[in-house]
Short mmCIF file of C-alpha atoms in Angstrom, two decimals:
data_model
loop_
_atom_site.label_atom_id
_atom_site.label_comp_id
_atom_site.label_asym_id
_atom_site.label_seq_id
_atom_site.Cartn_x
_atom_site.Cartn_y
_atom_site.Cartn_z
CA GLN J 1 18.67 -3.04 -14.95
CA VAL J 2 19.96 -2.66 -11.41
CA HIS J 3 19.33 -5.28 -9.01
CA LEU J 4 20.00 -4.74 -5.16
CA GLN J 5 20.32 -7.64 -2.64
CA GLU J 6 20.69 -7.45 1.28
CA SER J 7 22.55 -9.99 3.51
CA GLY J 8 23.54 -10.56 6.89
CA PRO J 9 22.60 -12.21 10.34
CA GLY J 10 18.75 -12.32 10.80
CA LEU J 11 19.29 -12.06 14.82
CA VAL J 12 21.41 -10.07 16.85
CA LYS J 13 21.76 -9.59 20.61
CA PRO J 14 21.14 -6.57 22.51
CA SER J 15 23.99 -4.06 22.75
CA GLY J 16 25.62 -5.50 20.04
CA THR J 17 26.37 -4.70 16.59
CA LEU J 18 24.12 -4.91 13.16
CA SER J 19 25.91 -5.52 10.03
CA LEU J 20 24.20 -5.51 6.71
CA THR J 21 25.52 -5.72 2.87
CA CYS J 22 24.00 -5.00 -0.28
CA ALA J 23 25.23 -6.27 -3.39
CA VAL J 24 24.51 -4.01 -6.52
CA SER J 25 24.47 -5.80 -9.50
CA GLY J 26 23.59 -4.32 -13.42
CA ASP J 27 25.01 -0.86 -12.58
CA SER J 28 28.31 0.59 -11.86
CA ILE J 29 28.44 1.51 -8.02
CA SER J 30 30.84 4.02 -8.58
CA ASP J 31 29.42 6.49 -11.44
CA SER J 32 26.92 8.58 -9.53
CA ASP J 33 24.36 8.76 -7.21
CA TRP J 34 23.99 7.98 -3.89
CA TRP J 35 23.28 4.48 -2.04
CA THR J 36 20.78 4.34 1.16
CA TRP J 37 19.56 2.44 3.88
CA VAL J 38 16.01 2.64 5.01
CA ARG J 39 14.23 0.50 7.64
CA GLN J 40 10.65 -0.53 8.76
CA PRO J 41 10.01 -2.11 11.79
CA PRO J 42 7.13 -4.60 11.93
CA GLY J 43 3.84 -3.13 11.26
CA GLU J 44 5.26 0.65 10.93
CA GLY J 45 6.41 3.13 8.57
CA LEU J 46 9.71 3.74 6.65
CA GLU J 47 12.74 5.41 8.16
CA PHE J 48 15.70 6.92 6.21
CA ILE J 49 18.97 5.52 8.21
CA GLY J 50 21.53 6.92 6.01
CA GLU J 51 23.69 6.88 2.58
CA VAL J 52 26.72 6.80 1.23
CA SER J 53 27.66 8.64 -2.32
CA HIS J 54 29.84 6.80 -5.03
CA SER J 55 32.73 9.30 -3.86
CA GLY J 56 32.40 7.99 -0.43
CA SER J 57 30.51 10.91 1.47
CA THR J 58 27.94 9.99 3.73
CA ASN J 59 24.62 11.56 4.85
CA TYR J 60 22.95 9.91 8.16
CA ASN J 61 19.87 10.32 9.75
CA SER J 62 20.46 12.73 12.85
CA SER J 63 18.55 10.67 15.25
CA LEU J 64 21.15 7.52 14.48
CA LYS J 65 24.03 9.46 13.68
CA SER J 66 26.07 8.54 16.66
CA ARG J 67 25.78 4.95 15.92
CA ILE J 68 25.78 4.18 12.21
CA THR J 69 28.48 3.85 9.64
CA ILE J 70 27.63 3.59 5.99
CA SER J 71 30.32 2.49 3.56
CA LEU J 72 30.98 1.44 0.13
CA ASP J 73 33.18 -0.99 -1.68
CA THR J 74 33.57 -0.43 -5.25
CA SER J 75 35.66 -3.51 -5.76
CA LYS J 76 32.85 -5.80 -4.41
CA LYS J 77 30.16 -3.66 -5.73
CA GLN J 78 28.07 -3.72 -2.54
CA PHE J 79 27.72 -1.21 0.36
CA SER J 80 27.31 -1.62 3.89
CA LEU J 81 25.54 -0.88 7.05
CA LYS J 82 26.80 -1.22 10.81
CA LEU J 83 24.64 0.14 13.92
CA ASN J 84 26.31 -0.53 17.25
CA SER J 85 24.68 -0.76 20.90
CA VAL J 86 21.54 -1.97 19.20
CA THR J 87 17.97 -2.45 21.33
CA ALA J 88 14.86 -4.42 20.48
CA ALA J 89 13.67 -0.63 19.21
CA ASP J 90 16.26 -1.36 16.25
CA SER J 91 14.46 -4.95 14.95
CA ALA J 92 13.08 -4.13 11.42
CA VAL J 93 13.30 -4.71 8.05
CA TYR J 94 16.06 -3.33 6.51
CA PHE J 95 16.08 -2.30 2.78
CA CYS J 96 18.59 -1.10 0.76
CA THR J 97 18.07 1.48 -2.24
CA ARG J 98 19.62 3.70 -4.52
CA ARG J 99 18.98 7.08 -4.26
CA SER J 100 19.08 8.43 -8.06
CA HIS J 101 18.36 12.03 -9.28
CA MET J 102 16.73 13.22 -12.70
CA ALA J 103 16.40 16.85 -14.10
CA ILE J 104 13.03 18.15 -14.43
CA PHE J 105 11.95 21.61 -15.15
CA GLY J 106 15.29 22.92 -14.45
CA LEU J 107 15.28 21.44 -11.21
CA VAL J 108 16.84 18.25 -9.56
CA ALA J 109 14.49 15.67 -8.42
CA PHE J 110 15.51 12.86 -6.04
CA MET J 111 14.09 9.11 -5.56
CA PHE J 112 14.61 5.95 -4.28
CA ASP J 113 14.66 2.95 -6.57
CA PRO J 114 15.40 0.22 -7.20
CA TRP J 115 14.76 -1.13 -3.63
CA GLY J 116 16.37 -4.41 -2.39
CA GLN J 117 13.64 -7.10 -1.30
CA GLY J 118 14.47 -6.50 2.57
CA ILE J 119 16.31 -8.08 5.19
CA LEU J 120 14.35 -8.90 8.93
CA VAL J 121 16.78 -8.17 11.64
CA THR J 122 15.46 -9.24 15.19
CA VAL J 123 17.23 -7.74 18.00
CA SER J 124 16.72 -10.20 20.99
CA SER J 125 19.02 -12.17 23.07
CA GLU M 1 13.13 18.10 10.43
CA ILE M 2 10.29 18.36 8.38
CA VAL M 3 6.85 16.12 9.07
CA LEU M 4 4.80 14.89 6.65
CA THR M 5 1.29 13.83 7.33
CA GLN M 6 -0.91 11.46 5.64
CA SER M 7 -4.55 11.28 4.98
CA PRO M 8 -6.72 9.25 5.60
CA GLY M 9 -4.77 6.58 7.47
CA THR M 10 -7.07 4.03 5.77
CA LEU M 11 -9.17 4.56 2.49
CA SER M 12 -11.92 1.69 1.44
CA LEU M 13 -12.55 1.71 -2.10
CA SER M 14 -14.35 -0.32 -4.39
CA PRO M 15 -12.46 -1.45 -7.66
CA GLY M 16 -13.17 0.97 -10.47
CA GLU M 17 -13.54 3.79 -7.75
CA ARG M 18 -11.28 6.78 -7.62
CA ALA M 19 -8.50 7.14 -4.83
CA THR M 20 -7.51 10.60 -3.69
CA LEU M 21 -4.41 10.39 -1.30
CA SER M 22 -3.23 13.54 0.78
CA CYS M 23 0.06 14.37 2.04
CA ARG M 24 0.79 17.28 3.91
CA ALA M 25 4.12 18.83 5.18
CA SER M 26 4.76 20.70 8.07
CA GLN M 27 6.56 23.34 6.23
CA SER M 28 7.07 24.06 2.60
CA VAL M 29 8.83 21.26 0.53
CA SER M 30 10.35 21.75 -3.32
CA SER M 31 8.20 19.86 -5.37
CA SER M 32 11.22 18.24 -6.86
CA TYR M 33 11.60 16.86 -3.66
CA LEU M 34 8.36 15.22 -3.25
CA ALA M 35 7.84 11.40 -4.19
CA TRP M 36 5.19 8.89 -3.56
CA TYR M 37 5.58 4.84 -3.06
CA GLN M 38 3.74 1.97 -3.28
CA GLN M 39 3.83 -0.81 -0.69
CA LYS M 40 2.24 -4.33 -0.86
CA PRO M 41 2.56 -6.71 2.47
CA GLY M 42 5.97 -8.62 2.25
CA GLN M 43 7.48 -6.62 -0.60
CA ALA M 44 9.75 -3.38 -0.81
CA PRO M 45 8.26 -0.36 -1.62
CA ARG M 46 7.87 0.81 -5.43
CA LEU M 47 8.50 4.29 -6.73
CA LEU M 48 5.31 5.64 -8.41
CA ILE M 49 5.69 9.55 -8.64
CA TYR M 50 8.77 11.66 -8.08
CA GLY M 51 8.92 15.62 -8.49
CA ALA M 52 5.31 15.70 -6.97
CA SER M 53 4.01 14.72 -10.75
CA SER M 54 6.10 12.74 -12.90
CA ARG M 55 5.30 8.89 -13.00
CA ALA M 56 8.31 6.69 -12.79
CA THR M 57 9.38 4.10 -15.87
CA GLY M 58 6.43 1.63 -16.07
CA ILE M 59 3.78 3.22 -13.92
CA PRO M 60 0.18 3.28 -15.47
CA ASP M 61 -1.27 6.61 -16.17
CA ARG M 62 -4.11 6.07 -13.65
CA PHE M 63 -1.49 7.04 -11.10
CA SER M 64 -1.22 11.22 -10.95
CA GLY M 65 0.21 13.47 -8.47
CA SER M 66 -0.03 17.02 -7.70
CA GLY M 67 0.45 19.99 -5.21
CA SER M 68 3.01 22.01 -4.30
CA GLY M 69 4.03 23.92 -0.81
CA THR M 70 2.78 21.70 1.70
CA ASP M 71 0.03 19.84 0.40
CA PHE M 72 0.13 17.26 -2.38
CA THR M 73 -2.15 14.67 -3.35
CA LEU M 74 -1.74 11.10 -5.14
CA THR M 75 -4.63 10.44 -7.26
CA ILE M 76 -5.57 6.76 -8.71
CA SER M 77 -8.17 7.63 -11.23
CA ARG M 78 -9.65 3.93 -11.27
CA MET M 79 -8.84 1.04 -8.66
CA GLU M 80 -7.12 -1.84 -10.07
CA PRO M 81 -7.43 -4.96 -7.83
CA GLU M 82 -3.27 -4.91 -7.61
CA ASP M 83 -3.75 -1.03 -6.65
CA PHE M 84 -4.68 -2.04 -2.90
CA ALA M 85 -1.51 -1.31 -1.12
CA VAL M 86 -0.05 1.19 1.40
CA TYR M 87 1.28 4.34 0.06
CA TYR M 88 4.10 6.59 1.36
CA CYS M 89 4.95 9.89 0.46
CA GLN M 90 8.16 11.25 1.21
CA GLN M 91 10.47 14.29 1.07
CA PHE M 92 13.88 15.80 1.15
CA ALA M 93 15.33 19.07 2.94
CA ASN M 94 18.25 20.16 4.62
CA ALA M 95 19.91 17.00 3.85
CA ALA M 96 17.00 14.81 5.55
CA PHE M 97 14.67 12.40 4.02
CA THR M 98 11.54 11.62 5.82
CA PHE M 99 8.48 9.68 4.76
CA GLY M 100 4.81 10.16 5.72
CA PRO M 101 2.88 7.29 7.93
CA GLY M 102 1.21 5.92 5.27
CA THR M 103 -2.17 5.82 3.76
CA LYS M 104 -3.48 2.01 3.25
CA VAL M 105 -6.09 1.64 0.56
CA GLU M 106 -8.17 -1.22 1.34
CA ILE M 107 -11.05 -3.43 -0.59
CA LYS M 108 -14.29 -2.10 0.41
#
């Protein structure tokens, strides 16, 4: 069973860089699927940040694309998020998850499952 | 970018009652790219439904999904105490994933 665990600083200064890592256990990180970051500001909804494929390709939210880098380290079985030039608006719980796929009725369905427990990151001086 | 709208914003029900949650897309969405998640306070979202109508592993059959095009529905046939939570729909199109704002199902 796949297990995901986020780690990183819980406090980042404005204009600094938010750096998080997601450790993957119970599955091969390089076999297939995409490895994804989603965030949730306190009391608000979910926002897709971006993802990295098992082969290193990336797909970013267009609204964040200029500030983010997501990378994969297969040897350490982890993937990482870097978000630069942060402001208070970037304060949120950050979740890592796996985007997997399944064939249904001749089509491909995507789903985010499982999820890490999430890590709260606050941007403040 | 496709925008998802969920209604109602809050649904007040008693245990045993039926819940009907709506997710409407600003443009047509492939059914295979529509999923539903449940989130309880302080927890990560949990996958309930993928492909608009397929239940994820371990999800009870009181949860069902339906719909196509721009209108999708999550139905909980009989609310159990553990089902009171926030529910999000999510779609994928043009390499972009978006979530709806959520429907909170609270105890009446």
